[in-house]
Coordinates of C-alpha atoms and ligand atoms in Angstrom, one line a residue:
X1 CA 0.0 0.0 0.0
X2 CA 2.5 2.5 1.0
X3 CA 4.6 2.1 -2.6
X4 CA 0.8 2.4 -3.9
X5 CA 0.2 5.7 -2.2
X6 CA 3.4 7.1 -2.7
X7 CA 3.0 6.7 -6.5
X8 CA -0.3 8.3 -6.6
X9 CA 1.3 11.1 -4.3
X10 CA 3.8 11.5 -7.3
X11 CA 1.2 11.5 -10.4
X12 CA -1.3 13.9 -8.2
X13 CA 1.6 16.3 -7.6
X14 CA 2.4 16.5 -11.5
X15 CA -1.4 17.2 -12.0
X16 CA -1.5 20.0 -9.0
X17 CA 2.0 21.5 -10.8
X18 CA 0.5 22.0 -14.1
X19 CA -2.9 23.0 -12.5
X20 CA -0.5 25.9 -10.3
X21 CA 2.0 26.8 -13.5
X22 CA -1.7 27.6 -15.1
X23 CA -3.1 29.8 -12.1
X24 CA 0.3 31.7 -12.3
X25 CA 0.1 32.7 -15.9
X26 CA -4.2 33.6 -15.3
X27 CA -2.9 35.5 -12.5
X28 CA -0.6 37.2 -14.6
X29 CA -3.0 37.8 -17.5
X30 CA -5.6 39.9 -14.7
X31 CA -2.8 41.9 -13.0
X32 CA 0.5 42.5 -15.1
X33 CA 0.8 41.2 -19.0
X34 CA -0.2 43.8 -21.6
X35 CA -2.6 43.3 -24.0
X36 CA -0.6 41.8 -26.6
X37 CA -0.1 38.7 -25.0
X38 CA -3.6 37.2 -24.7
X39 CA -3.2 35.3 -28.1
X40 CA -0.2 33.5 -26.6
X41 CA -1.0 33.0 -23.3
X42 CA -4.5 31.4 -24.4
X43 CA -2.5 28.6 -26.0
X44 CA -0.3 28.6 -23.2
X45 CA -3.1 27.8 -21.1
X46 CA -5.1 25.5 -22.9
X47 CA -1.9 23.1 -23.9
X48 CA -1.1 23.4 -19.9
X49 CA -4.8 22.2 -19.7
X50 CA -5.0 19.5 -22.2
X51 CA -2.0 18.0 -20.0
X52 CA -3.4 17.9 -17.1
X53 CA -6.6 16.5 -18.5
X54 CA -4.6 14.0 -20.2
X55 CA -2.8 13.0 -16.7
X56 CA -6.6 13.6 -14.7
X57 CA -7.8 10.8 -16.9
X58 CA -4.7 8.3 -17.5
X59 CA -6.3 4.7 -16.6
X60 CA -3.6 3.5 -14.8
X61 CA -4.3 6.4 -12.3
X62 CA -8.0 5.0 -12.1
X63 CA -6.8 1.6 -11.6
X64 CA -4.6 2.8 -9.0
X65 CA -7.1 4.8 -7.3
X66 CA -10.0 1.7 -6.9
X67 CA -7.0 -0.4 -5.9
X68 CA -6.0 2.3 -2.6
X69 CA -9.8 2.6 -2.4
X70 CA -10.3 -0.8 -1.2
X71 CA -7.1 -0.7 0.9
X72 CA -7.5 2.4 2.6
X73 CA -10.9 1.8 3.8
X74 CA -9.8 0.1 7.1
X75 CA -8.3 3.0 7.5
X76 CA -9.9 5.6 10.2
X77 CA -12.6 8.5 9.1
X78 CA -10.5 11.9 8.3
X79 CA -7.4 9.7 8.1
X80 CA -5.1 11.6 5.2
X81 CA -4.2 9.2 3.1
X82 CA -8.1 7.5 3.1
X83 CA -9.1 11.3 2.1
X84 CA -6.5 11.8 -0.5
X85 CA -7.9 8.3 -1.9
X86 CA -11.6 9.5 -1.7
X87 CA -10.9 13.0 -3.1
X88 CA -8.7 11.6 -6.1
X89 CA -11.4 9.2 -6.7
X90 CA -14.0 12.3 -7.3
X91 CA -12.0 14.4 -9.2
X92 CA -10.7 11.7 -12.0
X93 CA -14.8 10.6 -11.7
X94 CA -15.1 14.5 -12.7
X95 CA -12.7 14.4 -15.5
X96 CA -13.8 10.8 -16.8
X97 CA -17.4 10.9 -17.0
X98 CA -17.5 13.7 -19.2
X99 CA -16.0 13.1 -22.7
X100 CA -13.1 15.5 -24.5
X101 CA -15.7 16.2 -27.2
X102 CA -18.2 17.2 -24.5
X103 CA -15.4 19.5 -23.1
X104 CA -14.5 21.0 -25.7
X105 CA -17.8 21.7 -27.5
X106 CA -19.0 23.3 -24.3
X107 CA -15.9 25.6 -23.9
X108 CA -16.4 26.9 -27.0
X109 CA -20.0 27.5 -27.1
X110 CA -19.4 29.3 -23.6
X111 CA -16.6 31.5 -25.5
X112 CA -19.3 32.6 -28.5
X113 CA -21.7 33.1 -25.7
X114 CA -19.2 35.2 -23.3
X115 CA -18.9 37.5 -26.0
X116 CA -22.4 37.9 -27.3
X117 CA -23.1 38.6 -23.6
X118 CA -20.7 40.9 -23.7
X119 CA -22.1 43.1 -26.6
X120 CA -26.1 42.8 -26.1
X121 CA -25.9 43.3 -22.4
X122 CA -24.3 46.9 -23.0
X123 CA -27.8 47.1 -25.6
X124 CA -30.2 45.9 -23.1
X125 CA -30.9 42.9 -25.9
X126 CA -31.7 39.9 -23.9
X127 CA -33.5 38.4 -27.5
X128 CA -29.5 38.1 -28.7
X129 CA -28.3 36.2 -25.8
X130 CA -31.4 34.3 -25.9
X131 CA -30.7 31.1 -28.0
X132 CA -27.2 31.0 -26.8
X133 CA -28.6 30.7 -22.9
X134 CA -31.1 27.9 -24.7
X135 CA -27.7 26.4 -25.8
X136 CA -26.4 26.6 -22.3
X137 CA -28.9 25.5 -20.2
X138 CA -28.8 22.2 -23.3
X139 CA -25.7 21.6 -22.6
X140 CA -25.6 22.0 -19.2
X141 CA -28.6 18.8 -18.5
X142 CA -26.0 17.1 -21.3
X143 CA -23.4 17.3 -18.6
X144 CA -25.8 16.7 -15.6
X145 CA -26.7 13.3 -17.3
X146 CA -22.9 12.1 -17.2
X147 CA -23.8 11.9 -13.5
X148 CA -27.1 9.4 -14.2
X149 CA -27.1 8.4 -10.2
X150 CA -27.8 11.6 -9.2
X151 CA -31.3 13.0 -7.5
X152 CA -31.5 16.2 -9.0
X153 CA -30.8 17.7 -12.5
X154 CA -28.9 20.3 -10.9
X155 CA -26.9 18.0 -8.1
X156 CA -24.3 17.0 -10.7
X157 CA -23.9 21.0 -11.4
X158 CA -24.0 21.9 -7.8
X159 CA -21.6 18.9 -6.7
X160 CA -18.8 21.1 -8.7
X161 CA -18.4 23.7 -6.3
X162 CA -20.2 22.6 -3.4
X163 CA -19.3 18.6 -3.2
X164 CA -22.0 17.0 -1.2
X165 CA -25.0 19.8 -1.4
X166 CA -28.1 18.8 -3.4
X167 CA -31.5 20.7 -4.2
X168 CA -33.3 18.7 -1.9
X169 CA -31.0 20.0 0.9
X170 CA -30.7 23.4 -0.4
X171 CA -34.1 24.7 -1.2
X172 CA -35.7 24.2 2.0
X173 CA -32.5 26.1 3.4
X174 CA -33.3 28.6 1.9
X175 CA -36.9 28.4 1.8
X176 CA -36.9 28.9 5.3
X177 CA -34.1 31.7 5.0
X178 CA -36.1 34.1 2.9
X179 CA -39.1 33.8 5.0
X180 CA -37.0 34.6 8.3
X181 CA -35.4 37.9 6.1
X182 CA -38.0 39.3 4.5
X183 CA -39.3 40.5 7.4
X184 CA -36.4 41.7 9.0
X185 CA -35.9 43.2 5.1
X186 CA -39.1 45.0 5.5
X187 CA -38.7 46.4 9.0
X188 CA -35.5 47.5 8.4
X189 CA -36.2 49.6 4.8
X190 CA -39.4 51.1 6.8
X191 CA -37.4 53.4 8.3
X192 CA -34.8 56.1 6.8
X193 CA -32.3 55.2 5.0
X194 CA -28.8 55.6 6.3
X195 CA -26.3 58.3 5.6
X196 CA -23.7 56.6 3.6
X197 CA -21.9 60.2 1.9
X198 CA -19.2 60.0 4.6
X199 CA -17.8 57.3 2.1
X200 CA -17.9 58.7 -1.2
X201 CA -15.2 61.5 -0.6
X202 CA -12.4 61.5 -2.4
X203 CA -9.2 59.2 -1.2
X204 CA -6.4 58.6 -3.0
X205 CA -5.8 54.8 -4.6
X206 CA -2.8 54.3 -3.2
X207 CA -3.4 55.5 0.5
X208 CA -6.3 53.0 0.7
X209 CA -4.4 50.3 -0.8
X210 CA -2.1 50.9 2.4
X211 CA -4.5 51.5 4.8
X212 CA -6.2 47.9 3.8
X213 CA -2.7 46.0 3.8
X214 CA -2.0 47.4 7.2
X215 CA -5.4 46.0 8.0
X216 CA -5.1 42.5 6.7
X217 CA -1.5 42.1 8.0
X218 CA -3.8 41.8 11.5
X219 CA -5.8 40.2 10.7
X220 CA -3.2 37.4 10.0
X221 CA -2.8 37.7 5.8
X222 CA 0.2 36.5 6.1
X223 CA 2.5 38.9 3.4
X224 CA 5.5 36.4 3.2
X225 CA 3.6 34.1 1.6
X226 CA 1.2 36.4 -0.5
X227 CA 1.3 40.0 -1.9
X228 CA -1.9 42.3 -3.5
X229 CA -1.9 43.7 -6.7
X230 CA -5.1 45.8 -8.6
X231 CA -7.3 43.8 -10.8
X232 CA -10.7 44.7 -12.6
X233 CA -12.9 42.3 -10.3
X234 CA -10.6 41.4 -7.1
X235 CA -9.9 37.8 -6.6
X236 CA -7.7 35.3 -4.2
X237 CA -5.0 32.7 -6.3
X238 CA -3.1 30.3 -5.1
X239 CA 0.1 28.2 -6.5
X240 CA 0.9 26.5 -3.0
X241 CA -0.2 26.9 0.4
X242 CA 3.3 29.3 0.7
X243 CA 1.9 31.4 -2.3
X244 CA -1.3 32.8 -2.1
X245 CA -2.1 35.8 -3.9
X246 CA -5.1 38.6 -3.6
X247 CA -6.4 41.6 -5.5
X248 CA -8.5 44.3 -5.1
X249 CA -10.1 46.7 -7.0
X250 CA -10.1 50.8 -5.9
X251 CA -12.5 53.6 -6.1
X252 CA -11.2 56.9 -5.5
X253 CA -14.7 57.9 -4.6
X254 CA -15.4 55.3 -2.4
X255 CA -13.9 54.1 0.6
X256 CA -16.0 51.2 0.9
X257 CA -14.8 49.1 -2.7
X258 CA -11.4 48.8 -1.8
X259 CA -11.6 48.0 1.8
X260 CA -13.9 45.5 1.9
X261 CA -13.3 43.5 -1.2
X262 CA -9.3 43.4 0.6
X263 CA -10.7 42.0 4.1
X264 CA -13.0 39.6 1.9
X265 CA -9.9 38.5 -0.4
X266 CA -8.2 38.0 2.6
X267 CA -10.4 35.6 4.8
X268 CA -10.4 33.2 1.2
X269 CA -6.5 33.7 1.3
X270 CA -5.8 33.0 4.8
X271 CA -8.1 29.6 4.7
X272 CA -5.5 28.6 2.4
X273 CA -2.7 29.9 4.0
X274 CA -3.7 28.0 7.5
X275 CA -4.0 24.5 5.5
X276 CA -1.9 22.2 7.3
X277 CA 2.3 22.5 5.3
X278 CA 2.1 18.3 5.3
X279 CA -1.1 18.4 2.6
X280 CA 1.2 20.8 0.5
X281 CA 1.8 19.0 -3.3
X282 CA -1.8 16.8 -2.5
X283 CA -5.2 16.9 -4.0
X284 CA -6.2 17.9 -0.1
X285 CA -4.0 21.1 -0.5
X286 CA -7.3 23.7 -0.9
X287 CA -10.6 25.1 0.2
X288 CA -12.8 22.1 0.8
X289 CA -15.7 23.8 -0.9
X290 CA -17.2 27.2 -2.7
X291 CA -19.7 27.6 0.7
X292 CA -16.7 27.0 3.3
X293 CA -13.9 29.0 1.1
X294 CA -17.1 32.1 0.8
X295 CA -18.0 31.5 5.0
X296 CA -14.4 32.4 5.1
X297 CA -14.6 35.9 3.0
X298 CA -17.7 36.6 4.9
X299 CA -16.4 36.0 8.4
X300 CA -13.3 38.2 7.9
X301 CA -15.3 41.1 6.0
X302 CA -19.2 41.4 7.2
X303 CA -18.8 39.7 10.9
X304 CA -15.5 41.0 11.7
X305 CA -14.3 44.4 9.5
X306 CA -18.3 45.8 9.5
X307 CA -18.5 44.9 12.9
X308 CA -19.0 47.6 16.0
X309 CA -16.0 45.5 18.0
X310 CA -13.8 45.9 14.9
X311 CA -14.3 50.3 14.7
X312 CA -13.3 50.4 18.2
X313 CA -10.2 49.4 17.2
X314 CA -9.6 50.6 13.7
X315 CA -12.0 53.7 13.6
X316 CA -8.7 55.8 15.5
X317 CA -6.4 54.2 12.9
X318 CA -8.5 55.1 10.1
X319 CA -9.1 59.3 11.0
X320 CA -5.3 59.3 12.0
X321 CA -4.4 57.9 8.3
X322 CA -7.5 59.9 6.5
X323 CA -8.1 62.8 8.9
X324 CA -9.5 65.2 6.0
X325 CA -11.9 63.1 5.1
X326 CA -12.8 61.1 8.8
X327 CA -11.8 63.2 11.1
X328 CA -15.4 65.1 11.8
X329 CA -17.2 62.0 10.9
X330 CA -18.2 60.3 14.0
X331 CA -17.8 56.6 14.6
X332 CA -21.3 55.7 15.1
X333 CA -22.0 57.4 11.7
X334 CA -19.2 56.1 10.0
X335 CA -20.4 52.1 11.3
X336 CA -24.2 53.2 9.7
X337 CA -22.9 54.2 6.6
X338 CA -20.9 51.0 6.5
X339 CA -23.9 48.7 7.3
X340 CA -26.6 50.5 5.3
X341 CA -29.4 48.5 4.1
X342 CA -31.6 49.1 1.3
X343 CA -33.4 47.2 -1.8
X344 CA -30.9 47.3 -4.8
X345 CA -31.1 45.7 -8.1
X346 CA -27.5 44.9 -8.2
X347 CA -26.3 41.8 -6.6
X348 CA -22.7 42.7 -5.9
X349 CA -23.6 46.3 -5.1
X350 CA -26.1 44.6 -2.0
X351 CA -25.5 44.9 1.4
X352 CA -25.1 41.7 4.0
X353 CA -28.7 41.3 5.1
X354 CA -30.2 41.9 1.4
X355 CA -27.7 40.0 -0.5
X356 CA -28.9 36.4 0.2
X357 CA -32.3 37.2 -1.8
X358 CA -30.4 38.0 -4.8
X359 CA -28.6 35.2 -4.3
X360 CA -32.3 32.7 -4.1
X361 CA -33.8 34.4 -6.5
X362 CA -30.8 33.1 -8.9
X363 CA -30.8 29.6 -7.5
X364 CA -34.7 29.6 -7.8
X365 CA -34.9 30.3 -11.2
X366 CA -31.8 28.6 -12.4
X367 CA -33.2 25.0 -11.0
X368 CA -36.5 25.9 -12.5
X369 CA -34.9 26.2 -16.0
X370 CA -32.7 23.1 -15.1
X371 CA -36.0 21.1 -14.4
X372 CA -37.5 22.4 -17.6
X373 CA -40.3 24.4 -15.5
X374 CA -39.0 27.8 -16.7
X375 CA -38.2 28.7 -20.3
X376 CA -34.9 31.1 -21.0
X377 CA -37.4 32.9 -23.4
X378 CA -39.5 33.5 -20.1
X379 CA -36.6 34.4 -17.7
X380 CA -36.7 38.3 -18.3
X381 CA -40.4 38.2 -16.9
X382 CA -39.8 35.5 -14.4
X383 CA -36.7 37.8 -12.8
X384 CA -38.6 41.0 -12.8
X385 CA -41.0 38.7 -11.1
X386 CA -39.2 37.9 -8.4
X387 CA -37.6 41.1 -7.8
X388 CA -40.7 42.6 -7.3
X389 CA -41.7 39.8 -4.9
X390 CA -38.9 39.5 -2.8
X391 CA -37.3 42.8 -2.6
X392 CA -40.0 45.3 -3.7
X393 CA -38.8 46.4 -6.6
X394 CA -38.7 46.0 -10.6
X395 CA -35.7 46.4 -12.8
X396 CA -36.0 48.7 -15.4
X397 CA -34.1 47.2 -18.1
X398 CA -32.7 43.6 -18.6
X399 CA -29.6 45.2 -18.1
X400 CA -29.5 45.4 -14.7
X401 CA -32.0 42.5 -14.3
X402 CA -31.5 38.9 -15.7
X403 CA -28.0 40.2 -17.2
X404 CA -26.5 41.6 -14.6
X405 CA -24.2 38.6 -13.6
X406 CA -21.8 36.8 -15.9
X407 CA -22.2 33.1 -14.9
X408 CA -24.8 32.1 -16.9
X409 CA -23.1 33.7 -19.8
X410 CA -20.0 32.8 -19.4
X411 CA -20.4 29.3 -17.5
X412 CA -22.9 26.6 -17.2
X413 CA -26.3 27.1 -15.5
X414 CA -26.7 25.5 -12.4
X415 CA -24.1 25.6 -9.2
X416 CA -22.6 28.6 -9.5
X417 CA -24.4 30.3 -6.9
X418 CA -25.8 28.8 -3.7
X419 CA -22.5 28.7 -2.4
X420 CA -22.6 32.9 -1.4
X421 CA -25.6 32.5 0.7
X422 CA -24.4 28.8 2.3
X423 CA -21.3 30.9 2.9
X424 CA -22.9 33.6 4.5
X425 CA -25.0 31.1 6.7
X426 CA -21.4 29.0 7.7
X427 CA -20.0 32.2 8.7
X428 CA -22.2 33.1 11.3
X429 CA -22.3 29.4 12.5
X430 CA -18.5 29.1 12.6
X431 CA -18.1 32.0 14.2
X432 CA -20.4 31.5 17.3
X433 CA -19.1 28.0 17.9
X434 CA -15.6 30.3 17.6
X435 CA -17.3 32.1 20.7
X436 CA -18.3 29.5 22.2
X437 CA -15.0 28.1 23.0
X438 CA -13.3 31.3 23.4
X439 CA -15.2 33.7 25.0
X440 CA -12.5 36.5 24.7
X441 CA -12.7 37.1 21.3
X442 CA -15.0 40.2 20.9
X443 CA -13.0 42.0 23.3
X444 CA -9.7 40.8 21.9
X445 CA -11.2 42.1 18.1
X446 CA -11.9 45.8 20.3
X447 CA -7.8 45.8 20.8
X448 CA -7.1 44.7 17.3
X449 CA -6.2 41.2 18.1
X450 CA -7.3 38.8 16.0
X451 CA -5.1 35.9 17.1
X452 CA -8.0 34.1 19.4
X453 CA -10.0 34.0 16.2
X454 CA -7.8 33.3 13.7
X455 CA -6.0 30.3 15.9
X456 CA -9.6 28.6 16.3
X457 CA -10.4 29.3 12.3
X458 CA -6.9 27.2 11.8
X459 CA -7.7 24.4 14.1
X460 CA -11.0 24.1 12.9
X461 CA -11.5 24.7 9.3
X462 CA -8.2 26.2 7.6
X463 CA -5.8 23.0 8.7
X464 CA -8.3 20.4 7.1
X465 CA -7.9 21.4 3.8
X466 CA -10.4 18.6 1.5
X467 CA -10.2 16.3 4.5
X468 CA -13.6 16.8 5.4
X469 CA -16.8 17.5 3.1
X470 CA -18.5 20.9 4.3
X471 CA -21.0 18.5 6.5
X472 CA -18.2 16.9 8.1
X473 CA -16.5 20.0 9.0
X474 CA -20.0 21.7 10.5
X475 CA -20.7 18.5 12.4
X476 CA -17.0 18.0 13.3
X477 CA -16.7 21.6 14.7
X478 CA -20.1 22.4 15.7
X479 CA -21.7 18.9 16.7
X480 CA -24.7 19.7 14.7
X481 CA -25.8 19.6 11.0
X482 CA -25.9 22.7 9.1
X483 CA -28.6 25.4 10.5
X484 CA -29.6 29.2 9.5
X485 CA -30.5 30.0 13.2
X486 CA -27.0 31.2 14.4
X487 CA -27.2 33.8 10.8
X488 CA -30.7 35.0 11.6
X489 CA -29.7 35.4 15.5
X490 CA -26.4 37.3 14.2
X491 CA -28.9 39.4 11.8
X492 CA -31.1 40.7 14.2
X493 CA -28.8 41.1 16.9
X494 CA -26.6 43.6 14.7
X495 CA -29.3 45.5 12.9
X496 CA -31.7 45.5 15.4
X497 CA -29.1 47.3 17.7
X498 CA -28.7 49.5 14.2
X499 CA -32.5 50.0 14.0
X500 CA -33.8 49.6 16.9
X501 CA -35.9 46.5 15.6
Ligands
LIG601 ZN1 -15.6 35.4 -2.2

């Protein structure tokens, strides 16, 4: 077993190099190459692609995989090499289930479709994206059928990101999630809105870029082993668990873009910082899933950085560094304006307590198209819909309705994004089971220590890597299946303080 397990050690680290060489040169292609290389580094990427496939599907890997599977199973639950077995098992599943030809013919039609997206959405034409989202959602069932044991039409889609999540699970999660918010939605937009202009004065670029780096440096981003350049949308990379890269995007006229997208990129970069040096090399060595790696982002930026404990600490540092633009604000405004709720069109533009609706309404109608229940041709209306349901208002163009969001366009439909709201649920839940054992933490965060937490995130979560499926980890840490009542109590604790619910 052990020469068994050391080869398949060897043949998953050539497939985790090529898959790292490839994030280095995307990561390059958003931050730092000019324009004239995107021919050549689009071959670069797909013949670093094809070999990885190639080694993802080599049959001597399967055979070597159902060989450890059997031999490994004696072994204890959340035992490493069991999990490396188990994971490798998935992925090369993943990759050999679904044909070359699919592959390809998908990645193209979602390149034709990017672009037409692209164009029309700038025109307000849904009718020309229309038959390539017919396309889409086509071929999307095509690949849901490679998967013929599973429940759902969706599962196979959702599986890719969240491993282990179904529809059957998910939709009474949230189900019972948007009947808890909308009226604590309600109550809250009753009243005025906050003032919010304290954060549109002008700051200069680089000065918040500091200000931010100074930030995440306490929270534990660990700058040795990372660095943060500019990008157009801000995202976290990694090439090793020693190389872990974020970006963030800047507004000049709002503090707000910058800051928070930073201590977001942050909390995904420092889950995959904090994953144990041993799993480095291994299929184990990331985020275990797109809810965990987005409970992360959440924790660091909405519970922690747009929290009152957090201001008492950082509101000093930030009038000191700004003190033209902060230093007649007062804290208490400065923490409304950074927590303002209001109905919004825009998903990424939403606040924390609004944000999960946008996020339903997508899963809603996605699985409805998915289970053939909703027609693309029908989407526009069915989105207004919604919007006008949920959140009390109607979009006035497609624009910044039903083609608003990239993923459908540029990606399959189906999967892409229940993870943001399980995310925001898992934070909330982490993060009082983080009290719960240490007690001290609020009043360590009011000093600007973040230690306490940070030590409990690594024991708990960050270490594990892909040990442990997102219900293992919640019933490993918590002792309890997943549950939405630790969010809504953190909800209306924090915003009925704010508005006196
Ligand atoms: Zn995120």
């Amino acid at each position: 077993m052990e020469a068994k397990l050391n080869e398949l050690k060897q043949r998953l680290g050539e497939i985790a190099d090529l898959n790292n060489a490839a994030s280095v040169l995307s990561w390059d292609q958003l931050t730092h190459m000019p324009p004239g290389g995107a021919e050549a580094r689009g071959r670069q990427l797909a013949t670093l692609a094809r070999i990885a496939q190639e080694k993802q599907t080599d049959e001597a890997l399967g055979k070597l995989i159902d060989e450890l599977l059997v031999e490994t199973q004696s072994l204890p639950a959340g035992n490493v090499q069991r999990a490396m077995v188990r994971v490798a098992k998935i992925d090369f599943d993943r990759a050999t289930r679904v044909p070359p030809e699919f592959v390809a013919r998908i990645y193209q039609h979602i390149a034709q479709s990017y672009q037409v997206w692209a164009e029309a959405r700038q025109k307000n034409d849904f009718s020309a994206t229309q038959p390539y989202l017919e396309k889409t959602l086509d071929l999307s069932r095509e690949y849901s059928a490679f998967f013929p044991e599973a429940e759902h039409v969706a599962d196979p889609l959702i599986d890719q990101s969240d491993y282990g999540m179904k529809v059957s699970t998910v939709r009474p999660l949230f189900a019972e999630l948007r009947s808890r918010l909308v009226p604590i939605i309600q109550a809250i937009t009753s009243q005025p809105a906050a003032d919010d202009s304290c954060l549109k004065q002008p700051i200069p670029a680089d000065a918040q870029v500091a200000f931010g780096e100074k930030i995440i440096r306490k929270l534990g981003y660990d700058f040795e082993r990372g660095r943060q350049d500019k990008s157009a949308h801000p995202f976290t990379t990694r090439f090793s668990i020693n190389d872990v890269r974020i970006t963030t995007r800047v507004r000049e006229d709002d503090f707000s873009e910058a800051f928070f997208s930073t201590t977001h990129e942050a909390g995904h970069a420092m889950y995959e910082q904090g994953i144990d040096q041993a799993l480095e090399g291994t299929n184990l060595a990331s985020g275990t899933s797109a809810g965990v790696h987005e409970s992360q982002s959440r924790l660091w930026e909405n519970i922690v950085s747009r929290g009152k404990d957090f201001w008492i600490f950082a509101y000093p540092l930030l009038q000191e560094a700004f003190p033209a633009q902060f230093g007649n604000v007062s804290q208490d405004t400065f923490y409304r304006a950074i927590n303002k709720v209001q109905r919004s069109l825009i998903r990424t533009d939403a606040d924390e307590v609004t944000y999960n609706l946008h996020v339903m309404i997508r899963f809603d109608l996605e699985v409805g198209m998915l289970e053939g229940n909703l027609a693309v041709r029908h989407l526009p209306e069915a989105w207004n819909e919604r919007y006008r349901s949920d959140l009390g208002i109607l979009p006035p163009s497609d624009k910044d309705g039903c083609m608003q969001d990239v993923h459908w366009y540029g990606g399959t439909i189906g999967g892409a994004f229940q993870g943001y709201t399980l995310g925001n649920v898992l934070s909330a839940l982490f993060y009082r089971q983080a009290l719960k054992d240490r007690p001290g933490i609020p009043e360590e965060i009011r000093h600007g220590k973040f230690d306490g937490l940070h030590a409990w995130m690594q024991e708990h979560i960050y270490r594990h890597g892909r040990i442990f499926t997102t219900d293992e980890l919640v019933m490993r840490c918590t002792g309890g299946a997943l549950t939405i009542e630790p969010y809504i109590e953190y909800l209306k604790q924090k915003y009925g303080e704010l508005y006196d619910l």
